[in-house]
Amino acid sequence: MKLSICLNSVTRSLSKPEAIHLAKKLGYPAVEFWEGANAPVDEIKQALTETGVSLACMGGSNNLLVDPSTRAQFLDGLSAAIANTKILGTKNLIATTGQALPDISREAQHESIVDGLKEAAKLLEGTGLTLNLEPLNVLVNHKGHYLASSIEAFEIVRKVASPNIKVLFDIYHQQITEGHLIANITANIDLIGHFHVAGNPGRGEPYFGEINYKEVFKAIDATGYKGYAGLEYWPAIDGMEESLTKTLEYYA
């Protein structure tokens, strides 16, 4: 398992180039961020080139999948993000479903997500890119969001049936939503393209809280997974640099 620093959370007080240089200084191999089509590509590319740090993941197109009327907008955003990957070199993008529509059945929204991702798969075919669908917890952080369960996310990805569409398994979100982390991860590892990490409760440092990340990571490593786990947390008990240093030592 390789660790990636999320520039929108852990290092949010720094510019992206400053954060990329900090990653290099602290010994992290990669960074990631939420922006997709609107990413500041030139300044990020320069910092990545200067440091040799990799881009593990970036935003794709978000919150537009539950409603068929926003599908063209979703695909336009994804197309622009795909163009940015050619400059920045990442192979992973993120998608979220959006808020649940109160007057539309969950079944209809589920099928809209499947259909939208099938269209996305056509754009991704032959690119070597993976669009990772992320479920978010609705109990604490994302009330009203359509997709919370990793089980439903895996069901959606199986229906899409494309090697370019997988699940982003956010360990923090899924601890809140459903638990059974190791069982759900290992049973579906072939459908997981990326991980996110934060401590619970509080979404702070991963070395603090109820999630035993050493055991979770050990189980993931045993599956043969070679991708990244993005550190998408907000330092709460230590300063930014100390927090990142302790996190790297925790997993060493």
C-alpha positions as a Python dict, from the first residue, in 0.01 Angstrom:
ca = {
    (1, 'M'): (0, 0, 0),
    (2, 'K'): (132, 341, -96),
    (3, 'L'): (20, 658, 82),
    (4, 'S'): (-95, 976, -87),
    (5, 'I'): (-159, 1314, 78),
    (6, 'C'): (-492, 1481, -2),
    (7, 'L'): (-408, 1845, -70),
    (8, 'N'): (-763, 1964, 7),
    (9, 'S'): (-765, 1833, 361),
    (10, 'V'): (-432, 1763, 534),
    (11, 'T'): (-239, 2046, 366),
    (12, 'R'): (-531, 2278, 292),
    (13, 'S'): (-345, 2581, 435),
    (14, 'L'): (-74, 2550, 168),
    (15, 'S'): (-85, 2613, -204),
    (16, 'K'): (-74, 2298, -411),
    (17, 'P'): (289, 2351, -520),
    (18, 'E'): (392, 2414, -156),
    (19, 'A'): (211, 2098, -45),
    (20, 'I'): (372, 1889, -319),
    (21, 'H'): (716, 2010, -209),
    (22, 'L'): (624, 1925, 152),
    (23, 'A'): (528, 1573, 44),
    (24, 'K'): (871, 1534, -111),
    (25, 'K'): (1042, 1669, 203),
    (26, 'L'): (856, 1427, 431),
    (27, 'G'): (908, 1122, 210),
    (28, 'Y'): (559, 1074, 64),
    (29, 'P'): (549, 930, -287),
    (30, 'A'): (224, 1089, -404),
    (31, 'V'): (-47, 1349, -357),
    (32, 'E'): (-407, 1386, -474),
    (33, 'F'): (-676, 1652, -489),
    (34, 'W'): (-1048, 1699, -547),
    (35, 'E'): (-1045, 1925, -851),
    (36, 'G'): (-1096, 1775, -1194),
    (37, 'A'): (-1182, 1988, -1495),
    (38, 'N'): (-1081, 2307, -1312),
    (39, 'A'): (-751, 2192, -1166),
    (40, 'P'): (-464, 2446, -1183),
    (41, 'V'): (-278, 2215, -1417),
    (42, 'D'): (32, 2420, -1501),
    (43, 'E'): (143, 2495, -1145),
    (44, 'I'): (73, 2137, -1033),
    (45, 'K'): (263, 1991, -1326),
    (46, 'Q'): (564, 2210, -1251),
    (47, 'A'): (573, 2105, -885),
    (48, 'L'): (533, 1736, -970),
    (49, 'T'): (818, 1761, -1219),
    (50, 'E'): (1044, 1945, -975),
    (51, 'T'): (990, 1695, -695),
    (52, 'G'): (930, 1363, -868),
    (53, 'V'): (615, 1320, -658),
    (54, 'S'): (333, 1131, -833),
    (55, 'L'): (-33, 1226, -864),
    (56, 'A'): (-226, 931, -724),
    (57, 'C'): (-578, 1054, -792),
    (58, 'M'): (-781, 1362, -884),
    (59, 'G'): (-1141, 1467, -921),
    (60, 'G'): (-1339, 1348, -1219),
    (61, 'S'): (-1700, 1466, -1230),
    (62, 'N'): (-1916, 1487, -921),
    (63, 'N'): (-2275, 1501, -793),
    (64, 'L'): (-2444, 1468, -1132),
    (65, 'L'): (-2525, 1098, -1163),
    (66, 'V'): (-2865, 1056, -994),
    (67, 'D'): (-3049, 1271, -1248),
    (68, 'P'): (-3047, 1180, -1621),
    (69, 'S'): (-3101, 1548, -1708),
    (70, 'T'): (-2753, 1632, -1576),
    (71, 'R'): (-2576, 1347, -1755),
    (72, 'A'): (-2439, 1561, -2038),
    (73, 'Q'): (-2289, 1797, -1779),
    (74, 'F'): (-2138, 1498, -1597),
    (75, 'L'): (-1979, 1367, -1916),
    (76, 'D'): (-1850, 1711, -2016),
    (77, 'G'): (-1678, 1749, -1680),
    (78, 'L'): (-1533, 1401, -1705),
    (79, 'S'): (-1400, 1470, -2055),
    (80, 'A'): (-1221, 1781, -1929),
    (81, 'A'): (-1075, 1591, -1635),
    (82, 'I'): (-955, 1315, -1868),
    (83, 'A'): (-773, 1580, -2072),
    (84, 'N'): (-599, 1700, -1755),
    (85, 'T'): (-481, 1348, -1668),
    (86, 'K'): (-279, 1349, -1990),
    (87, 'I'): (-81, 1643, -1855),
    (88, 'L'): (-59, 1537, -1491),
    (89, 'G'): (-8, 1164, -1533),
    (90, 'T'): (-260, 1019, -1290),
    (91, 'K'): (-457, 706, -1371),
    (92, 'N'): (-734, 753, -1114),
    (93, 'L'): (-1037, 982, -1112),
    (94, 'I'): (-1322, 1022, -862),
    (95, 'A'): (-1700, 1041, -910),
    (96, 'T'): (-1978, 1094, -658),
    (97, 'T'): (-2349, 1047, -718),
    (98, 'G'): (-2502, 1363, -572),
    (99, 'Q'): (-2788, 1425, -330),
    (100, 'A'): (-3083, 1186, -333),
    (101, 'L'): (-3384, 1320, -523),
    (102, 'P'): (-3684, 1319, -287),
    (103, 'D'): (-3953, 1270, -553),
    (104, 'I'): (-3775, 998, -751),
    (105, 'S'): (-3751, 633, -643),
    (106, 'R'): (-3416, 499, -532),
    (107, 'E'): (-3448, 235, -801),
    (108, 'A'): (-3471, 500, -1072),
    (109, 'Q'): (-3177, 692, -929),
    (110, 'H'): (-2974, 371, -903),
    (111, 'E'): (-3037, 299, -1270),
    (112, 'S'): (-2948, 657, -1366),
    (113, 'I'): (-2612, 612, -1194),
    (114, 'V'): (-2553, 283, -1376),
    (115, 'D'): (-2647, 436, -1712),
    (116, 'G'): (-2430, 742, -1654),
    (117, 'L'): (-2130, 530, -1563),
    (118, 'K'): (-2182, 313, -1872),
    (119, 'E'): (-2155, 633, -2078),
    (120, 'A'): (-1846, 730, -1880),
    (121, 'A'): (-1693, 390, -1953),
    (122, 'K'): (-1714, 466, -2325),
    (123, 'L'): (-1506, 781, -2272),
    (124, 'L'): (-1254, 589, -2062),
    (125, 'E'): (-1214, 290, -2290),
    (126, 'G'): (-854, 252, -2405),
    (127, 'T'): (-723, 532, -2180),
    (128, 'G'): (-588, 318, -1897),
    (129, 'L'): (-783, 540, -1657),
    (130, 'T'): (-1013, 431, -1376),
    (131, 'L'): (-1313, 633, -1259),
    (132, 'N'): (-1376, 545, -894),
    (133, 'L'): (-1729, 582, -757),
    (134, 'E'): (-1719, 698, -394),
    (135, 'P'): (-1992, 627, -137),
    (136, 'L'): (-2009, 892, 141),
    (137, 'N'): (-2150, 857, 492),
    (138, 'V'): (-2484, 1028, 549),
    (139, 'L'): (-2487, 1003, 929),
    (140, 'V'): (-2217, 1263, 1001),
    (141, 'N'): (-2075, 1442, 697),
    (142, 'H'): (-2299, 1418, 390),
    (143, 'K'): (-2662, 1414, 496),
    (144, 'G'): (-2894, 1345, 205),
    (145, 'H'): (-2629, 1208, -29),
    (146, 'Y'): (-2765, 926, -244),
    (147, 'L'): (-2486, 668, -218),
    (148, 'A'): (-2364, 569, 127),
    (149, 'S'): (-2323, 191, 116),
    (150, 'S'): (-2020, 22, -34),
    (151, 'I'): (-2245, -278, -101),
    (152, 'E'): (-2465, -72, -334),
    (153, 'A'): (-2156, 83, -492),
    (154, 'F'): (-2018, -263, -572),
    (155, 'E'): (-2358, -362, -714),
    (156, 'I'): (-2354, -56, -941),
    (157, 'V'): (-2002, -125, -1063),
    (158, 'R'): (-2087, -487, -1137),
    (159, 'K'): (-2382, -371, -1348),
    (160, 'V'): (-2161, -127, -1540),
    (161, 'A'): (-1920, -415, -1607),
    (162, 'S'): (-1624, -205, -1724),
    (163, 'P'): (-1261, -242, -1613),
    (164, 'N'): (-1246, 138, -1616),
    (165, 'I'): (-1514, 183, -1347),
    (166, 'K'): (-1439, 85, -987),
    (167, 'V'): (-1516, 190, -629),
    (168, 'L'): (-1329, 434, -411),
    (169, 'F'): (-1353, 270, -69),
    (170, 'D'): (-1325, 544, 191),
    (171, 'I'): (-1247, 353, 510),
    (172, 'Y'): (-1362, 639, 733),
    (173, 'H'): (-1697, 674, 557),
    (174, 'Q'): (-1760, 301, 557),
    (175, 'Q'): (-1672, 257, 923),
    (176, 'I'): (-1953, 503, 997),
    (177, 'T'): (-2194, 359, 740),
    (178, 'E'): (-2160, -14, 782),
    (179, 'G'): (-1843, -135, 957),
    (180, 'H'): (-1719, -486, 865),
    (181, 'L'): (-1428, -313, 695),
    (182, 'I'): (-1190, -602, 636),
    (183, 'A'): (-1466, -842, 525),
    (184, 'N'): (-1620, -593, 281),
    (185, 'I'): (-1284, -484, 142),
    (186, 'T'): (-1132, -827, 91),
    (187, 'A'): (-1448, -976, -60),
    (188, 'N'): (-1460, -699, -322),
    (189, 'I'): (-1097, -600, -371),
    (190, 'D'): (-1116, -663, -746),
    (191, 'L'): (-1371, -381, -769),
    (192, 'I'): (-1172, -128, -561),
    (193, 'G'): (-948, 120, -742),
    (194, 'H'): (-853, 356, -459),
    (195, 'F'): (-884, 403, -82),
    (196, 'H'): (-929, 702, 145),
    (197, 'V'): (-818, 714, 507),
    (198, 'A'): (-909, 913, 819),
    (199, 'G'): (-952, 844, 1188),
    (200, 'N'): (-1295, 800, 1343),
    (201, 'P'): (-1450, 977, 1526),
    (202, 'G'): (-1363, 1324, 1405),
    (203, 'R'): (-1204, 1256, 1064),
    (204, 'G'): (-864, 1337, 1213),
    (205, 'E'): (-534, 1153, 1224),
    (206, 'P'): (-558, 787, 1123),
    (207, 'Y'): (-334, 683, 1412),
    (208, 'F'): (-603, 796, 1657),
    (209, 'G'): (-953, 657, 1703),
    (210, 'E'): (-1146, 334, 1676),
    (211, 'I'): (-1018, 208, 1337),
    (212, 'N'): (-719, -26, 1364),
    (213, 'Y'): (-557, 84, 1041),
    (214, 'K'): (-254, -140, 1087),
    (215, 'E'): (-479, -446, 1072),
    (216, 'V'): (-693, -305, 791),
    (217, 'F'): (-385, -225, 582),
    (218, 'K'): (-236, -567, 657),
    (219, 'A'): (-552, -728, 521),
    (220, 'I'): (-548, -507, 211),
    (221, 'D'): (-181, -582, 145),
    (222, 'A'): (-256, -954, 172),
    (223, 'T'): (-495, -924, -123),
    (224, 'G'): (-213, -807, -349),
    (225, 'Y'): (-351, -454, -389),
    (226, 'K'): (-71, -229, -518),
    (227, 'G'): (-251, 105, -541),
    (228, 'Y'): (-276, 408, -317),
    (229, 'A'): (-454, 500, 2),
    (230, 'G'): (-523, 873, 10),
    (231, 'L'): (-488, 1049, 345),
    (232, 'E'): (-809, 1251, 342),
    (233, 'Y'): (-812, 1373, 701),
    (234, 'W'): (-804, 1704, 888),
    (235, 'P'): (-522, 1721, 1149),
    (236, 'A'): (-684, 1755, 1491),
    (237, 'I'): (-435, 1650, 1757),
    (238, 'D'): (-101, 1738, 1596),
    (239, 'G'): (26, 2009, 1363),
    (240, 'M'): (26, 1936, 991),
    (241, 'E'): (390, 1833, 948),
    (242, 'E'): (404, 1642, 1276),
    (243, 'S'): (80, 1469, 1187),
    (244, 'L'): (207, 1361, 845),
    (245, 'T'): (537, 1245, 994),
    (246, 'K'): (361, 1037, 1261),
    (247, 'T'): (126, 890, 1001),
    (248, 'L'): (415, 777, 782),
    (249, 'E'): (593, 626, 1084),
    (250, 'Y'): (272, 453, 1194),
    (251, 'Y'): (256, 256, 869),
    (252, 'A'): (628, 190, 832),
}
